[in-house]
Short mmCIF file of C-alpha atoms in Angstrom, two decimals:
data_model
loop_
_atom_site.label_atom_id
_atom_site.label_comp_id
_atom_site.label_asym_id
_atom_site.label_seq_id
_atom_site.Cartn_x
_atom_site.Cartn_y
_atom_site.Cartn_z
CA MET A 205 11.19 4.54 21.41
CA GLY A 206 8.18 6.28 22.97
CA PRO A 207 7.17 9.87 22.29
CA ASP A 208 9.27 12.54 23.94
CA ARG A 209 7.26 13.88 26.86
CA LYS A 210 7.81 16.61 29.39
CA GLY A 211 5.33 17.07 32.17
CA GLY A 212 3.08 14.55 30.38
CA ALA A 213 2.88 16.61 27.16
CA VAL A 214 4.02 15.14 23.85
CA ARG A 215 6.80 17.31 22.35
CA THR A 216 7.56 15.45 19.15
CA VAL A 217 6.17 14.86 15.68
CA ARG A 218 6.43 11.28 14.45
CA VAL A 219 7.55 10.51 10.91
CA ARG A 220 7.28 7.13 9.25
CA GLY A 221 7.53 5.93 5.67
CA PHE A 222 6.37 3.07 3.51
CA ALA A 223 8.27 0.98 0.95
CA THR A 224 11.30 2.89 -0.37
CA ALA A 225 10.61 5.77 2.02
CA ARG A 226 10.74 3.40 4.97
CA ALA A 227 14.11 2.10 3.80
CA ALA A 228 15.37 5.66 3.32
CA LEU A 229 14.38 6.38 6.93
CA GLY A 230 16.51 3.47 8.07
CA ASP A 231 13.49 1.22 8.74
CA ARG A 232 12.57 3.20 11.81
CA LEU A 233 10.03 5.61 13.18
CA TRP A 234 11.46 9.06 13.81
CA GLU A 235 10.38 11.33 16.64
CA LEU A 236 11.43 14.90 15.94
CA PRO A 237 11.14 17.72 18.47
CA ALA A 238 8.60 20.40 17.59
CA ALA A 239 7.62 23.64 19.30
CA PRO A 240 4.12 23.74 20.83
CA ASP A 241 2.93 26.09 18.06
CA GLY A 242 4.15 23.61 15.46
CA VAL A 243 6.58 23.47 12.57
CA ARG A 244 6.12 23.58 8.80
CA ILE A 245 6.13 20.15 7.17
CA ASP A 246 8.80 21.13 4.61
CA ARG A 247 11.14 22.40 7.32
CA LEU A 248 10.69 19.31 9.44
CA LEU A 249 11.35 17.03 6.46
CA ALA A 250 14.44 19.06 5.50
CA ARG A 251 15.78 18.45 9.01
CA LEU A 252 15.10 14.75 8.61
CA ALA A 253 16.65 14.59 5.12
CA ALA A 254 19.84 16.07 6.55
CA ARG A 255 20.05 13.04 8.81
CA CYS A 256 18.85 10.51 6.20
CA PRO A 257 20.66 11.31 2.92
CA ARG A 258 18.71 8.68 0.93
CA LEU A 259 15.50 10.52 1.75
CA ALA A 260 16.29 13.79 -0.04
CA PRO A 261 15.97 12.53 -3.66
CA LEU A 262 12.85 10.57 -2.76
CA LEU A 263 10.89 13.39 -1.12
CA PRO A 264 9.75 15.13 -4.33
CA THR A 265 8.06 11.88 -5.41
CA CYS A 266 6.29 11.31 -2.11
CA ARG A 267 2.73 12.17 -1.12
CA ILE A 268 2.63 13.45 2.43
CA PHE A 269 -0.08 12.45 4.88
CA VAL A 270 -0.70 13.97 8.30
CA ASN A 271 -2.69 11.88 10.77
CA ASP A 272 -3.95 9.67 7.90
CA GLU A 273 -5.15 12.63 5.80
CA PRO A 274 -3.37 14.11 2.76
CA ALA A 275 -1.42 17.23 3.69
CA ARG A 276 -2.93 20.33 2.09
CA SER A 277 0.48 21.84 1.49
CA LEU A 278 4.07 21.46 2.59
CA GLU A 279 3.69 24.79 4.36
CA THR A 280 1.07 23.30 6.66
CA ARG A 281 2.18 23.33 10.29
CA VAL A 282 2.26 20.11 12.25
CA ARG A 283 2.16 20.10 16.02
CA PRO A 284 3.53 17.84 18.72
CA GLY A 285 1.58 14.59 18.72
CA ASP A 286 0.94 14.69 14.97
CA GLU A 287 2.19 11.92 12.68
CA ILE A 288 3.56 12.45 9.18
CA THR A 289 3.53 9.53 6.76
CA LEU A 290 5.58 9.45 3.57
CA HIS A 291 4.03 7.66 0.59
CA PRO A 292 6.32 6.96 -2.38
CA PRO A 293 4.56 6.22 -5.71
CA TYR A 294 1.93 3.52 -5.31
CA SER A 295 2.25 0.07 -6.87
CA GLY A 296 -0.75 -1.94 -5.73
CA GLY A 297 -2.81 -4.29 -7.85
CA MET B 62 -17.88 -6.20 3.26
CA LEU B 63 -17.26 -4.34 0.01
CA HIS B 64 -13.96 -2.60 0.91
CA ARG B 65 -11.32 -4.82 2.38
CA LEU B 66 -7.59 -5.21 3.05
CA SER B 67 -6.72 -8.69 4.16
CA SER B 68 -3.64 -10.69 5.00
CA ARG B 69 -5.61 -13.87 4.28
CA PRO B 70 -6.36 -15.38 0.83
CA LEU B 71 -9.13 -13.67 -1.10
CA SER B 72 -12.06 -15.77 -2.26
CA LEU B 73 -13.47 -15.14 -5.70
CA ALA B 74 -16.67 -17.00 -4.75
CA ARG B 75 -17.19 -14.76 -1.72
CA ALA B 76 -16.57 -11.64 -3.76
CA TYR B 77 -19.16 -12.73 -6.29
CA ARG B 78 -21.69 -13.51 -3.55
CA ALA B 79 -21.08 -10.08 -1.97
CA LEU B 80 -22.00 -8.45 -5.30
CA GLU B 81 -25.09 -10.55 -6.02
CA SER B 82 -28.49 -8.94 -5.75
CA GLU B 83 -31.81 -9.31 -7.50
CA SER B 84 -31.34 -6.10 -9.50
CA ALA B 85 -27.78 -6.91 -10.60
CA GLY B 86 -28.33 -7.95 -14.19
CA ALA B 87 -24.59 -7.73 -14.83
CA ILE B 88 -21.66 -8.54 -12.54
CA VAL B 89 -18.06 -8.03 -13.65
CA VAL B 90 -15.28 -9.30 -11.41
CA PHE B 91 -11.64 -8.52 -12.15
CA VAL B 92 -9.03 -10.70 -10.46
CA GLY B 93 -5.35 -9.73 -10.32
CA ARG B 94 -2.95 -12.62 -9.63
CA VAL B 95 0.75 -12.84 -8.91
CA ARG B 96 2.81 -13.76 -12.00
CA PRO B 97 6.11 -15.68 -12.03
CA ASP B 98 7.93 -12.90 -13.87
CA ALA B 99 11.62 -13.18 -14.60
CA THR B 100 13.69 -10.34 -13.13
CA GLY B 101 17.35 -9.49 -13.28
CA HIS B 102 17.75 -11.17 -9.89
CA GLY B 103 15.78 -14.32 -10.58
CA LYS B 104 12.21 -15.55 -10.90
CA VAL B 105 9.41 -14.00 -8.86
CA VAL B 106 8.00 -16.53 -6.39
CA ALA B 107 5.81 -14.11 -4.42
CA LEU B 108 4.98 -10.46 -3.94
CA ASP B 109 5.05 -8.72 -0.57
CA TYR B 110 2.26 -6.15 -0.30
CA GLU B 111 2.09 -3.43 2.30
CA ALA B 112 -0.61 -0.83 2.73
CA ASP B 113 -1.15 2.28 4.80
CA ARG B 114 -4.39 0.88 6.12
CA ASN B 115 -6.65 3.83 6.92
CA PRO B 116 -5.70 5.95 3.88
CA ALA B 117 -5.95 2.83 1.67
CA LEU B 118 -9.47 2.05 2.85
CA GLY B 119 -10.29 5.74 2.45
CA SER B 120 -9.07 5.57 -1.16
CA PHE B 121 -11.33 2.55 -1.78
CA ARG B 122 -14.31 4.61 -0.55
CA GLU B 123 -13.30 7.52 -2.81
CA ILE B 124 -12.95 5.23 -5.83
CA ASP B 125 -16.33 3.70 -5.04
CA ARG B 126 -17.96 7.14 -4.90
CA ALA B 127 -16.26 8.24 -8.14
CA ALA B 128 -17.41 5.06 -9.90
CA PHE B 129 -20.95 5.66 -8.68
CA ARG B 130 -20.92 9.22 -10.04
CA ARG B 131 -19.83 7.93 -13.46
CA TYR B 132 -22.07 4.87 -13.44
CA PRO B 133 -25.12 5.69 -11.28
CA GLY B 134 -26.55 2.69 -9.49
CA VAL B 135 -23.38 0.58 -9.73
CA ARG B 136 -22.31 -1.36 -6.65
CA MET B 137 -18.53 -1.72 -6.22
CA LEU B 138 -16.30 -4.19 -4.43
CA LEU B 139 -12.59 -3.50 -3.79
CA TRP B 140 -10.51 -6.12 -1.99
CA HIS B 141 -6.71 -6.21 -1.75
CA ARG B 142 -4.26 -8.59 -0.12
CA THR B 143 -1.48 -7.54 2.21
CA GLY B 144 1.57 -9.50 3.28
CA ARG B 145 3.24 -12.22 1.23
CA VAL B 146 1.23 -13.46 -1.76
CA PRO B 147 2.72 -16.46 -3.60
CA VAL B 148 2.66 -16.82 -7.38
CA GLY B 149 -0.78 -17.90 -8.59
CA GLN B 150 -2.68 -16.43 -5.64
CA ILE B 151 -5.10 -13.54 -5.91
CA ALA B 152 -3.66 -10.14 -5.02
CA VAL B 153 -6.67 -7.98 -5.82
CA ILE B 154 -10.36 -8.33 -6.66
CA VAL B 155 -12.38 -5.46 -8.08
CA GLY B 156 -16.03 -6.06 -8.86
CA ALA B 157 -18.95 -4.06 -10.19
CA ALA B 158 -22.62 -4.96 -10.16
CA ALA B 159 -25.05 -2.98 -12.29
CA SER B 160 -28.27 -3.38 -14.19
CA HIS B 161 -26.48 -3.68 -17.53
CA ARG B 162 -23.10 -4.90 -18.76
CA SER B 163 -21.78 -1.61 -20.12
CA ALA B 164 -21.88 0.04 -16.68
CA ALA B 165 -20.49 -3.05 -14.94
CA PHE B 166 -17.55 -3.37 -17.35
CA GLY B 167 -16.89 0.37 -17.30
CA ALA B 168 -17.01 0.71 -13.54
CA ALA B 169 -14.76 -2.32 -12.92
CA ARG B 170 -12.16 -1.04 -15.38
CA PHE B 171 -12.35 2.46 -13.95
CA ALA B 172 -11.91 1.20 -10.38
CA ILE B 173 -8.89 -1.05 -10.96
CA GLU B 174 -7.09 1.68 -12.92
CA ARG B 175 -7.79 4.18 -10.13
CA LEU B 176 -6.74 1.74 -7.42
CA LYS B 177 -3.33 1.25 -9.00
CA VAL B 178 -2.48 4.96 -8.89
CA GLN B 179 -4.57 6.21 -5.99
CA SER B 180 -4.41 3.58 -3.22
CA PRO B 181 -1.44 3.63 -0.84
CA ILE B 182 -0.39 0.04 -1.44
CA TRP B 183 3.10 -1.09 -2.42
CA LYS B 184 4.49 -4.36 -3.67
CA SER B 185 7.99 -5.76 -3.68
CA ASP B 186 9.28 -8.87 -5.43
CA ARG B 187 10.39 -12.00 -3.66
CA VAL B 188 12.64 -13.82 -6.09
CA ARG B 189 14.34 -17.15 -6.27
CA SER B 190 17.91 -16.64 -7.39
CA ALA B 191 18.64 -17.55 -11.00
CA ARG B 192 22.18 -18.60 -10.07
CA PRO B 193 22.83 -22.25 -10.74
CA PRO B 194 23.39 -24.34 -7.60
CA ARG B 195 27.03 -24.63 -6.56
CA PRO B 196 28.58 -27.96 -7.48
CA ARG B 197 28.56 -30.36 -4.57
CA ARG B 198 31.88 -31.19 -3.04
CA SER B 199 32.86 -34.78 -3.31
CA ARG B 200 32.82 -36.42 0.07
CA PRO B 201 36.10 -37.53 1.56
CA ALA B 202 36.47 -41.25 1.52
CA ALA B 203 35.31 -42.88 4.70
CA PRO B 204 38.23 -43.99 6.81
CA GLY B 205 38.81 -47.62 6.50
CA GLY B 206 36.35 -47.86 3.64
CA GLY B 207 36.72 -50.11 0.61
#
């Protein structure tokens, strides 16, 4: 599913997860509508958790990245075109 | 290349060569391999690794810089596999080259411990079921046989 566009402008924030977070998101990329002035990360994720019940208990353990950079805070605003990535605890090596 | 995520087998010989230099009086190379652990579901035959590529490579750079601050002059190598890695194959190589062994050992240990908690890489088990095979059905006698 491509980004939601109107008049050529992206109007959604993409959310994807890895490992257990990906499974909790139903193995799919989500595109959530966002106002042009953005939405707080915690509010966007609460909306998503309401649609993906397995996500809610996982969220407190996740590190949140925005556009490949760690989010400074959950109160940070993301804007249409941004991408949030959910990282559950790491297990490399 | 000293920081690498690869879906292809990692070569210990290449890692060592990448760390070699005239001033490297000590080279420590740690190799992490996939073990055939027993799990509640069966025996591990492989691990599937996935990584969030850009943040993972960024974490390798951060670990490298942190190791250098602790062990000035050390040269680090961080390589990790992605995709399916069968038992016995190399999943991760962390190397450190320094003038003396204490810095090389310290930096290699520091880097692998950091990588495990700081790099966005995840593994999941691929297991072979421990259930015994189902008994084979006896074949019906061939018509007209005997």
